[in-house]
Tab-separated table of C-alpha atoms in Angstrom:
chain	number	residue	atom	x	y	z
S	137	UNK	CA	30.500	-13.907	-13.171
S	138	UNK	CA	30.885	-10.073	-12.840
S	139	UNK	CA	30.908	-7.793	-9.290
S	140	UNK	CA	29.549	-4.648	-9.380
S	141	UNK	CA	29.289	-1.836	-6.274
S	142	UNK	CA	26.415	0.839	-5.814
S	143	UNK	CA	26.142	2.650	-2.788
S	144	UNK	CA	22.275	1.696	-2.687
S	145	UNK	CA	20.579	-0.935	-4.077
S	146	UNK	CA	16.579	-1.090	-3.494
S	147	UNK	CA	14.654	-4.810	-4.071
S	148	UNK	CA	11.232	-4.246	-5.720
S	149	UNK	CA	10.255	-2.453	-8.287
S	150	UNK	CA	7.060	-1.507	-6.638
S	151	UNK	CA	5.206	1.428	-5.345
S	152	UNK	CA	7.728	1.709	-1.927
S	153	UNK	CA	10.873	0.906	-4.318
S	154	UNK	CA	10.304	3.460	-7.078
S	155	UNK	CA	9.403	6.340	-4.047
S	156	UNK	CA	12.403	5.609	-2.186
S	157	UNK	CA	14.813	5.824	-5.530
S	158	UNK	CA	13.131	8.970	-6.197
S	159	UNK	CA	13.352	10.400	-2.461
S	160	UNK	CA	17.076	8.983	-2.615
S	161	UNK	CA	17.381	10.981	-5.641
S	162	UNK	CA	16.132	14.210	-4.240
S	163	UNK	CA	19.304	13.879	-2.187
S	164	UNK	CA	21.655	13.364	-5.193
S	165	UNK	CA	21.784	9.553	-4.249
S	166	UNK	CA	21.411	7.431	-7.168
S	167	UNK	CA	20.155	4.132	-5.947
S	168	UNK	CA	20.420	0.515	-8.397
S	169	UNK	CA	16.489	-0.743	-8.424
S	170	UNK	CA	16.110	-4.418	-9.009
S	171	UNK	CA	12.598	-5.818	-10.060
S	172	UNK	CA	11.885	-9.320	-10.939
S	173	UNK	CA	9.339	-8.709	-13.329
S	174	UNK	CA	10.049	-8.013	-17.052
S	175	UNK	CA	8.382	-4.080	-17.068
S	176	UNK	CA	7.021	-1.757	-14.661
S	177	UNK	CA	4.126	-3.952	-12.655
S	178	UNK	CA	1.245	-1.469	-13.949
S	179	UNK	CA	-1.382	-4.483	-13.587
S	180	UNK	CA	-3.965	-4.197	-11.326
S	181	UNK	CA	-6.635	-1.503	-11.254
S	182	UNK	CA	-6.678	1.465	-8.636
S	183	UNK	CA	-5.728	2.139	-5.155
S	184	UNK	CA	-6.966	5.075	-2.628
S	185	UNK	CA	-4.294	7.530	-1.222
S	186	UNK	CA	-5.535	9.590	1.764
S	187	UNK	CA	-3.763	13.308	2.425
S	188	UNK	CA	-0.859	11.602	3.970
S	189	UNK	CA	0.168	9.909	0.533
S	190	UNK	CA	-0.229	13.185	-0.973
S	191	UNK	CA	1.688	14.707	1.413
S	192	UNK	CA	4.477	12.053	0.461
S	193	UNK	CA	3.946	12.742	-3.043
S	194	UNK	CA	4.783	16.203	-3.124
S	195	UNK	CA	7.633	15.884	-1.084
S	196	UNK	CA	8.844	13.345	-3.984
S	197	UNK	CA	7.751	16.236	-6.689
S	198	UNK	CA	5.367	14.090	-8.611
S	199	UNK	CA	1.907	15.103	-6.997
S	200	UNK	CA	1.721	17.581	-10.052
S	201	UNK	CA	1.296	14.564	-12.439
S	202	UNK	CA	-1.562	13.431	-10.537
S	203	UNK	CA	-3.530	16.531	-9.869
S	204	UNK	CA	-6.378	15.370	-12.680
S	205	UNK	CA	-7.536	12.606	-9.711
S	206	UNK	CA	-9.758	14.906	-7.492
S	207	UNK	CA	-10.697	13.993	-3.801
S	208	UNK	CA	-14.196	12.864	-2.226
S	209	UNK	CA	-15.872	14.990	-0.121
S	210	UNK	CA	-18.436	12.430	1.406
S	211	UNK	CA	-19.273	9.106	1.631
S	212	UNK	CA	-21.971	6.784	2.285
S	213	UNK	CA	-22.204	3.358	3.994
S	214	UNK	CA	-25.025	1.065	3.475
S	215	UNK	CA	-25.769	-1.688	6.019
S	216	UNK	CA	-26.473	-4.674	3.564
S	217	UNK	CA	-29.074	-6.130	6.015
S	218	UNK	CA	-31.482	-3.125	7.025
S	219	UNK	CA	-30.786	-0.728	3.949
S	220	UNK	CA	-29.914	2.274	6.348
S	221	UNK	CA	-27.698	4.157	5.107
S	222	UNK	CA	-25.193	6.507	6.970
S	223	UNK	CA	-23.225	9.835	5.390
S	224	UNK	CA	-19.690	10.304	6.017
S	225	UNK	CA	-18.245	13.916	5.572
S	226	UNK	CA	-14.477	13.859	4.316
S	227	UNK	CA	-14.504	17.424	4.975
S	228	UNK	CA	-12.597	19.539	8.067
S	229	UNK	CA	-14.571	22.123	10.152
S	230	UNK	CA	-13.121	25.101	7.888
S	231	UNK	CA	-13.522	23.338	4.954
S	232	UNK	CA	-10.950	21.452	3.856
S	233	UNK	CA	-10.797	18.506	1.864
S	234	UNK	CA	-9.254	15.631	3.768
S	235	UNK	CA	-11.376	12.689	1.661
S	236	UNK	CA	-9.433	9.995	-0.238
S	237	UNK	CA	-8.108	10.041	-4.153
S	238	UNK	CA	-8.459	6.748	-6.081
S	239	UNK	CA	-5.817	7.289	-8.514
S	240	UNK	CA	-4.683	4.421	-11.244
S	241	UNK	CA	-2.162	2.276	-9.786
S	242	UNK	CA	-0.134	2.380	-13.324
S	243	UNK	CA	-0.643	6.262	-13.352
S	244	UNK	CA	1.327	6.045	-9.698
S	245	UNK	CA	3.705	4.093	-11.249
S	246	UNK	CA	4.748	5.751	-14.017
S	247	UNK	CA	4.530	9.088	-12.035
S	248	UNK	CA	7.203	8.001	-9.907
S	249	UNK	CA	9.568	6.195	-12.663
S	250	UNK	CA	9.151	9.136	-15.189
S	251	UNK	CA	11.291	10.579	-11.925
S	252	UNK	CA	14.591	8.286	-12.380
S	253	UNK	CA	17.126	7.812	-14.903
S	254	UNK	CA	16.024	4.744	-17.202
S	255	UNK	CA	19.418	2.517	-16.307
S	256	UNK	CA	18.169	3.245	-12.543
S	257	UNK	CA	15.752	0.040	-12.504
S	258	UNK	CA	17.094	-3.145	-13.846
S	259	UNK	CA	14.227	-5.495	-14.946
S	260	UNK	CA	14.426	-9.491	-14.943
S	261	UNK	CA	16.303	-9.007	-11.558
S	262	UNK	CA	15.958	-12.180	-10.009
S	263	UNK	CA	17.847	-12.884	-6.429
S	264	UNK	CA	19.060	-15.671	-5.265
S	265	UNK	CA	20.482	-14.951	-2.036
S	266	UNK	CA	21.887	-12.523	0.587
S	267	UNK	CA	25.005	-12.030	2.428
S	268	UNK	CA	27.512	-9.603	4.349
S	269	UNK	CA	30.391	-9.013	4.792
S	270	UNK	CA	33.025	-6.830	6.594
S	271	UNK	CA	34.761	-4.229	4.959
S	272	UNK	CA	37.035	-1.916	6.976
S	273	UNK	CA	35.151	-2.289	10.097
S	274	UNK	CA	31.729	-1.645	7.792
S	275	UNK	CA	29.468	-4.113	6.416
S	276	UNK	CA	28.616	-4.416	3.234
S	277	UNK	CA	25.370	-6.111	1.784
S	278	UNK	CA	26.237	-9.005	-1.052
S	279	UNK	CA	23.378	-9.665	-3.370
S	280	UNK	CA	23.613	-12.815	-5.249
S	281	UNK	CA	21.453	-12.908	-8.743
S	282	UNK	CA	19.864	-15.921	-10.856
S	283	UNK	CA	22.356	-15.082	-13.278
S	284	UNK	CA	25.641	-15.398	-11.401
S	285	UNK	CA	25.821	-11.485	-11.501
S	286	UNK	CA	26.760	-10.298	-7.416
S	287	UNK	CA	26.170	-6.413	-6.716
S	288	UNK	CA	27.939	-5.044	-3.227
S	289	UNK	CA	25.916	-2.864	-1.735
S	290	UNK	CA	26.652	-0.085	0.977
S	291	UNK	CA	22.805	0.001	1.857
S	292	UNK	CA	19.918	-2.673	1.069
S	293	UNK	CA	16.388	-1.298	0.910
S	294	UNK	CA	13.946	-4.757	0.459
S	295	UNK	CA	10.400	-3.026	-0.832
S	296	UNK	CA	10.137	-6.402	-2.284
S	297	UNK	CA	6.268	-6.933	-1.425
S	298	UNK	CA	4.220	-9.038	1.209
S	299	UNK	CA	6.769	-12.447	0.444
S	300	UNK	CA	9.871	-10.186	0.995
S	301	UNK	CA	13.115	-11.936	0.422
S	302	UNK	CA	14.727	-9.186	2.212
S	303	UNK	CA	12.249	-9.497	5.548
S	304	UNK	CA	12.683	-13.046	5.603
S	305	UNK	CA	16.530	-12.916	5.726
S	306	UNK	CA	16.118	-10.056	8.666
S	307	UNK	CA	14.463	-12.998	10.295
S	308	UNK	CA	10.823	-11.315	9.903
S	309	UNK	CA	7.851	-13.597	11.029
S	310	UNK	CA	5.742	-14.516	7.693
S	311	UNK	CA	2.591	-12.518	7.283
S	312	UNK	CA	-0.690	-14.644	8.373
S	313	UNK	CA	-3.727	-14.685	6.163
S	314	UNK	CA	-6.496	-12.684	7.673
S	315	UNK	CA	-9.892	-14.987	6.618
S	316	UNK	CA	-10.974	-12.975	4.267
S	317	UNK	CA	-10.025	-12.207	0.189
S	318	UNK	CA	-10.582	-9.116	-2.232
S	319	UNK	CA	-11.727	-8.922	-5.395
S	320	UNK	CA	-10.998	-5.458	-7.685
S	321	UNK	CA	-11.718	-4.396	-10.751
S	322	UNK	CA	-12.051	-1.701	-12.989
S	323	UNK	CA	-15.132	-0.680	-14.938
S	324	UNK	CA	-15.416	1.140	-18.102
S	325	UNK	CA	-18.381	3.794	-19.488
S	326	UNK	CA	-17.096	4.539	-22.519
S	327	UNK	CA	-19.829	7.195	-22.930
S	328	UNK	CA	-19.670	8.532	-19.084
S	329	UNK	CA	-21.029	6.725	-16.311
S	330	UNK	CA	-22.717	10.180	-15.148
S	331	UNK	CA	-21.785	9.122	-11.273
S	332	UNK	CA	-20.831	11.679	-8.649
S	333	UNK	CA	-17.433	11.900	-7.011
S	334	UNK	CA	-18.522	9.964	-4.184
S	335	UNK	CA	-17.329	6.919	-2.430
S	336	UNK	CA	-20.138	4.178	-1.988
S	337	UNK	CA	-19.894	1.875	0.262
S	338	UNK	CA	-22.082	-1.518	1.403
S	339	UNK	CA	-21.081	-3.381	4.293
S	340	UNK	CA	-22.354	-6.544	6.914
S	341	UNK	CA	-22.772	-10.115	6.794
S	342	UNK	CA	-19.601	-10.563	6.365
S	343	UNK	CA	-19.193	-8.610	3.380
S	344	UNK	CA	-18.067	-5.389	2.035
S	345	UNK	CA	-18.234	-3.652	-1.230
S	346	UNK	CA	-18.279	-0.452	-2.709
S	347	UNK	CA	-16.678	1.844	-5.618
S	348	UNK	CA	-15.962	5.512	-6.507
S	349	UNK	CA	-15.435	7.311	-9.808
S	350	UNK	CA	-11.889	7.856	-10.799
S	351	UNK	CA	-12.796	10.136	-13.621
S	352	UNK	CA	-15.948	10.465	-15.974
S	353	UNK	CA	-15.726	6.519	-17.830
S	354	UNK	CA	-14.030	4.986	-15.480
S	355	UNK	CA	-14.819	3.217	-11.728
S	356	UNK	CA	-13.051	1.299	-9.582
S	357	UNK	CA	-14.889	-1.360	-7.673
S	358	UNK	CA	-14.236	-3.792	-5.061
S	359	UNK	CA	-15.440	-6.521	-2.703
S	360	UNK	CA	-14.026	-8.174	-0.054
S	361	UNK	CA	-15.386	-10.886	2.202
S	362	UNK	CA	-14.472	-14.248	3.682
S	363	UNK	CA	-12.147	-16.419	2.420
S	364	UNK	CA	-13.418	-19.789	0.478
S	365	UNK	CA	-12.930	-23.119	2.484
S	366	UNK	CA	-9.854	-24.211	3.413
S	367	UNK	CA	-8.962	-26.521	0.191
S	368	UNK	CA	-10.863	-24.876	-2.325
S	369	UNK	CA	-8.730	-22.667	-4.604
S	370	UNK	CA	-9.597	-18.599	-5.817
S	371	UNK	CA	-10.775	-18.621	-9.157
S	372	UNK	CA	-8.021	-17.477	-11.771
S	373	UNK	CA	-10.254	-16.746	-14.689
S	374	UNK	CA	-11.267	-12.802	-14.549
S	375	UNK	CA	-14.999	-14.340	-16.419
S	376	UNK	CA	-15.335	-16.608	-14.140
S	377	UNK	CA	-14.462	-14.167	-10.646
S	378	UNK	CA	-17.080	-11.808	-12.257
S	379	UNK	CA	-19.589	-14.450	-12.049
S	380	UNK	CA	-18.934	-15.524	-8.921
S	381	UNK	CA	-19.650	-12.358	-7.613
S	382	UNK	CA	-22.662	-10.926	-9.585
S	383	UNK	CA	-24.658	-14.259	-8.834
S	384	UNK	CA	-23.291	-15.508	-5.472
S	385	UNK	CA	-21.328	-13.212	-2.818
S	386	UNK	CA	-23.096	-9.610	-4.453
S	387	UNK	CA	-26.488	-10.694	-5.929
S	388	UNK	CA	-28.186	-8.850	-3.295
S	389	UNK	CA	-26.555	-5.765	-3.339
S	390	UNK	CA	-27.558	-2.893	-5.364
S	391	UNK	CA	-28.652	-2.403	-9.139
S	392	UNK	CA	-25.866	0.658	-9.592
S	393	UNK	CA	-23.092	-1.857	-7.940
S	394	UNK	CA	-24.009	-4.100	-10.225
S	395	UNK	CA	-24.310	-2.701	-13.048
S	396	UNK	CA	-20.308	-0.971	-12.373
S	397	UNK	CA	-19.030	-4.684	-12.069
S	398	UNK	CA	-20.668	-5.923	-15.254
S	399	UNK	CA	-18.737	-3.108	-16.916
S	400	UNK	CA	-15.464	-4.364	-15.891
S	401	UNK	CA	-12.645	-4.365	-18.144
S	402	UNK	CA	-11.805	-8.174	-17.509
S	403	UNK	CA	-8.366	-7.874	-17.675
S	404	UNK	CA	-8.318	-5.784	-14.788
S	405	UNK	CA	-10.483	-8.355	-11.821
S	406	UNK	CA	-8.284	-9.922	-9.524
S	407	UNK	CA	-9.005	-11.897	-6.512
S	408	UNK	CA	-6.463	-12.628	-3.791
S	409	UNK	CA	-6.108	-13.510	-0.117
S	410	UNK	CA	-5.744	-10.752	2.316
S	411	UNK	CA	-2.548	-11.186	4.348
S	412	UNK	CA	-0.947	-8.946	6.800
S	413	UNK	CA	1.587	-8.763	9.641
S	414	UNK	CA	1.381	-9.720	13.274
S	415	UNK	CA	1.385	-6.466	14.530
S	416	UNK	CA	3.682	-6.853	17.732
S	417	UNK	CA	5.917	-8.799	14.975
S	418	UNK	CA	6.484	-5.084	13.801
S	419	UNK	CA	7.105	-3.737	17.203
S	420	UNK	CA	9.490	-6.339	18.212
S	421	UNK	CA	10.647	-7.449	15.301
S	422	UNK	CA	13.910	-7.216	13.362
S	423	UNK	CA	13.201	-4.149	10.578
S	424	UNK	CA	16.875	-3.474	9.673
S	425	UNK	CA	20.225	-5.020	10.413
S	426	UNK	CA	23.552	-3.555	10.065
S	427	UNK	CA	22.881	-1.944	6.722
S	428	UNK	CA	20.223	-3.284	5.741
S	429	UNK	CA	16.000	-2.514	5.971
S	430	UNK	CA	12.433	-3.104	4.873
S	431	UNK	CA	10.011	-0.634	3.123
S	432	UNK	CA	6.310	-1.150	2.175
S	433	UNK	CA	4.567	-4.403	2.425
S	434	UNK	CA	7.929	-6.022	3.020
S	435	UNK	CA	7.713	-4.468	6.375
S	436	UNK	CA	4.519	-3.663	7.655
S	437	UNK	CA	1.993	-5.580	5.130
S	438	UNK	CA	-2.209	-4.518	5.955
S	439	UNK	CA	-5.243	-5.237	5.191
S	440	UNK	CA	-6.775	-2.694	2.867
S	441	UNK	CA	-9.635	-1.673	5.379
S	442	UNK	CA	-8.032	1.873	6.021
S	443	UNK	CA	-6.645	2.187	2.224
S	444	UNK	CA	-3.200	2.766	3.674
S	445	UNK	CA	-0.844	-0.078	2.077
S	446	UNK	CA	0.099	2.422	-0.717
S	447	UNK	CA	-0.018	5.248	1.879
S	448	UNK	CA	2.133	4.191	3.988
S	449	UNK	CA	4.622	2.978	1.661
S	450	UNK	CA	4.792	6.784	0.220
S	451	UNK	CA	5.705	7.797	3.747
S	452	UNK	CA	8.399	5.233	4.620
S	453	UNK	CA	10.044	6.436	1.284
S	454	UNK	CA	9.833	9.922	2.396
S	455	UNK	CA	11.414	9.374	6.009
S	456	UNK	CA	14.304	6.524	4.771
S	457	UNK	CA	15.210	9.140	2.289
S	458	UNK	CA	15.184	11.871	4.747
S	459	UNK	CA	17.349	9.576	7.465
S	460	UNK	CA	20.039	8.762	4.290
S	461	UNK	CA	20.223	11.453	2.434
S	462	UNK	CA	20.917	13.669	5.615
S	463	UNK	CA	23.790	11.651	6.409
S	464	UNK	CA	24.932	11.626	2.809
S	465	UNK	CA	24.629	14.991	3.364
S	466	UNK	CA	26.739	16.059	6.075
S	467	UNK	CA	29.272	13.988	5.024
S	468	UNK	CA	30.416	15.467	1.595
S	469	UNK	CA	28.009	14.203	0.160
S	470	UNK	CA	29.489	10.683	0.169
S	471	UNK	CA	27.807	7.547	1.772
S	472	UNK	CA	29.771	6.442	4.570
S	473	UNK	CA	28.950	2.448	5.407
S	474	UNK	CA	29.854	2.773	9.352
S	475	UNK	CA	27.181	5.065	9.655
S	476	UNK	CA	24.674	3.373	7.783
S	477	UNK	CA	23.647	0.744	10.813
S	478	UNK	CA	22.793	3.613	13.053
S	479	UNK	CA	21.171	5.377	10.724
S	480	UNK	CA	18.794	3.079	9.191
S	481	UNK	CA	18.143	2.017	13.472
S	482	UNK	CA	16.548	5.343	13.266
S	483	UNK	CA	14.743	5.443	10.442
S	484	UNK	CA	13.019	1.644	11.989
S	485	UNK	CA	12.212	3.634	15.218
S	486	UNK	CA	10.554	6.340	13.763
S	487	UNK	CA	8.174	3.787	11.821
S	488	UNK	CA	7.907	0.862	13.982
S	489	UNK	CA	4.767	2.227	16.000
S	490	UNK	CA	3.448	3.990	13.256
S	491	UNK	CA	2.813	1.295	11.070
S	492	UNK	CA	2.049	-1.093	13.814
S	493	UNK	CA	-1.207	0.921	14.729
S	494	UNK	CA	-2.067	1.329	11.169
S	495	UNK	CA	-2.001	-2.583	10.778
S	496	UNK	CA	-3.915	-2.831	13.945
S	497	UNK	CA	-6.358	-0.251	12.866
S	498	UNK	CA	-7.112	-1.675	9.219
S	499	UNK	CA	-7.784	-5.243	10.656
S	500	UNK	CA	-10.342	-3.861	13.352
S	501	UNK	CA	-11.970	-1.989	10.643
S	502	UNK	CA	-12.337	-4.965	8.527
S	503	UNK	CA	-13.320	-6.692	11.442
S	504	UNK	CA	-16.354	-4.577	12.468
S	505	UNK	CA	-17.401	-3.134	8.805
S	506	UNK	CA	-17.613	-6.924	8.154
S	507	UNK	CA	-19.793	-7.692	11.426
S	508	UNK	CA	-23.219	-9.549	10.779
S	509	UNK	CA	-26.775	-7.510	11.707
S	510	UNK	CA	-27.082	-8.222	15.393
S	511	UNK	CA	-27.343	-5.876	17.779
S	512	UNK	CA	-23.756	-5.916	19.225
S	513	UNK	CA	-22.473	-5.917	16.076
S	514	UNK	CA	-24.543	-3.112	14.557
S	515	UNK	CA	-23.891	-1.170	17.674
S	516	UNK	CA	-19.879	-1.837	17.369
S	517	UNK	CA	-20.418	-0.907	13.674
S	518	UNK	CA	-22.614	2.337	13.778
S	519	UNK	CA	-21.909	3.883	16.982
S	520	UNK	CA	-18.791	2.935	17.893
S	521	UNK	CA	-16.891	2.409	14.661
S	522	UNK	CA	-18.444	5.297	12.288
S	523	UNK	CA	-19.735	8.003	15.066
S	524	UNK	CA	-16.957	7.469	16.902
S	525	UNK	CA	-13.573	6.019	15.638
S	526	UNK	CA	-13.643	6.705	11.842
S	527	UNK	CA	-12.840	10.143	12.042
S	528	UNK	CA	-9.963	9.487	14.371
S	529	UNK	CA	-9.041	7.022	11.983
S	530	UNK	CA	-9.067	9.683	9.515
S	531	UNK	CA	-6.839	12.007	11.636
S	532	UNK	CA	-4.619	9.544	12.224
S	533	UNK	CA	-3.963	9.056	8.925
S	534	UNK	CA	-3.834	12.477	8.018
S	535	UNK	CA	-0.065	12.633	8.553
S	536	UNK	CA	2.886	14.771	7.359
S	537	UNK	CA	5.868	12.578	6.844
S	538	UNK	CA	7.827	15.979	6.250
S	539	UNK	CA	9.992	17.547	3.602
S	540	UNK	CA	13.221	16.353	1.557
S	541	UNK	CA	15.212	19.653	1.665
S	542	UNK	CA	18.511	19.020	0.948
């Protein structure tokens, strides 16, 4: 059994792990990154970042590697059950562009590990429990793995996902399952699909779908809707999900949707329940103790309504790197533990609300995108929620998590 000590050590290997390494790094902290799985978790197809991922992004120096994804300028919405259809401009008064990027999940990932030193992210990391201890009036995080191996830790970062080891020993209340399940997928053209860079949307009775080019062969698609009953399990079999939308839950919808899921590279359809966080289990909720914090879906986890899971994961990487490195910083560059409680306390304050509203906003959109055709909710859905709230939504989202100048 061996003992090794790193001043940082971040669980998950994900999108909020690999952005806080690199943020870390931008500091001249070099931060240990455990991940369970055996490689980089590039599965899965796409995921939207609005301007205040991109902000992130080129505060972690990487938004140049993604500059081939282009935004949207508009959208449209069409209400399943009358056909109307309503425009939505992603477009500020003057001009600019504040409209979403769907950019390959394993092109973010890569992006973002291309950024750290290969040793930096140990694979087949599997944990099998925390612990503290004091050390000169500090404490210091003690990570038990599978394999007997313990790493001491000055600060623990758990960006370990929606069934975060890390948030349950903080004493985190589980995320709840919102009624509802998504299926993605990825389609292929390999000769063009000849669509324009537009996000299309259909939405009511329950259900929502849509999809928007991410470059000239390729589309990423989705549908979400309510869950099946209570005993009957998703499907598994990518086949068989396909099916089960074309001729049950989207056999109504339109030819061109269609026709993009019938293109779908298989390997890329998942289906999965839709979970998220109590919000006032945020706001009151333990985030970090002693030295030790949450990142990503280990701390706030969403529903995907306002396409800000990956978002705001960018930006909690960009702020705990700030709040450490700073620290590391102005002292000699050296991490000091007895400052690390107090630190990471501030880093928790300066999200909590934050991400609270942005978990309360993406299950109200959900909520009335997703509202059947009567006439309270198609009054909620087109006047309030898309004349109304969307472009605050959009504002709100539009946020500047700041630099890393060190």
């Amino acid at each position: 059994m061996s003992t090794t000590v790193e001043n940082v050590v971040i669980v998950g290997g994900g999108i909020a792990g690999l952005a806080t390494a690199v943020a870390l790094k931008r500091a001249g902290i070099e931060a240990l990154v455990l991940e369970r799985s055996k490689g980089l978790r590039v599965n899965g197809t796409a995921l939207t970042l609005f301007p205040n991922a991109w902000f992130a992004l080129d505060s972690l120096g990487v938004s140049h590697k993604l500059a081939s994804y282009t935004p949207s300028l508009k959208g449209y919405i069409t209400h399943i059950d009358t056909g109307e259809v309503q425009e939505l401009s992603f477009t500020k008064a003057n001009g600019d562009a504040v409209g979403p990027r769907s950019v390959h999940r394993k092109a973010l990932l890569e992006a973002l590990a291309g950024e750290l030193p290969v040793h930096s992210i140990r694979f087949s990391s599997k944990i099998s429990a925390i612990d503290t201890q004091q050390h000169e009036g500090s404490s210091i995080a003690i990570v038990h793995m599978e394999n007997g191996t313990i790493i001491k830790a000055k600060v623990l970062i758990g960006c370990d996902g929606v069934h975060s080891v890390v948030s349950r020993w903080l004493g985190l209340r589980e995320p709840v399952h919102s009624g509802r399940s998504a299926v993605r997928g990825l389609a292929v053209y390999p000769q063009g699909h000849g669509l324009k860079q537009i996000v299309q949307q259909y939405a009511g009775s329950g259900r929502r779908a849509g999809f928007v080019p991410l470059n000239d062969k390729e589309v990423y698609w989705f549908f979400t809707g309510t869950s099946p009953a209570k005993g009957t399990s998703l499907a598994e079999d990518p086949e068989e999900i396909q099916k089960e939308i074309l001729e049950n839950y989207a056999n109504d919808l339109p030819p061109i949707y269609l026709d993009v899921v019938q293109h779908s590279d298989l390997s890329t359809i998942t289906w999965a329940l839709l979970m998220f966080r109590y919000p006032w289990n945020v706001v009151f909720g333990s985030l970090s103790k002693q030295n030790i914090t949450v990142a990503g879906d280990a701390m706030h986890p969403m529903t995907p309504d306002l396409a800000q899971g990956g978002c705001s994961a960018l930006e909690d990487a960009v702020i705990l790197g700030r709040h450490i490195g700073t620290s590391f910083k102005h002292n000699g560059h050296v991490l000091v533990p007895k400052e690390m409680s107090e630190v990471l306390s501030k880093y928790v304050e300066e999200r909590r609300w934050r991400v609270a509203l942005l978990i309360t906003g993406s299950y109200i959109a959900g909520w009335v995108q997703q509202g059947g055709s009567g006439w309270g909710s198609k009054f909620l859905r087109d006047t309030v929620y898309y004349k109304f709230l969307f472009m605050k939504l959009v504002r709100y989202v539009n946020y500047d998590s700041g630099k890393l100048d060190f």
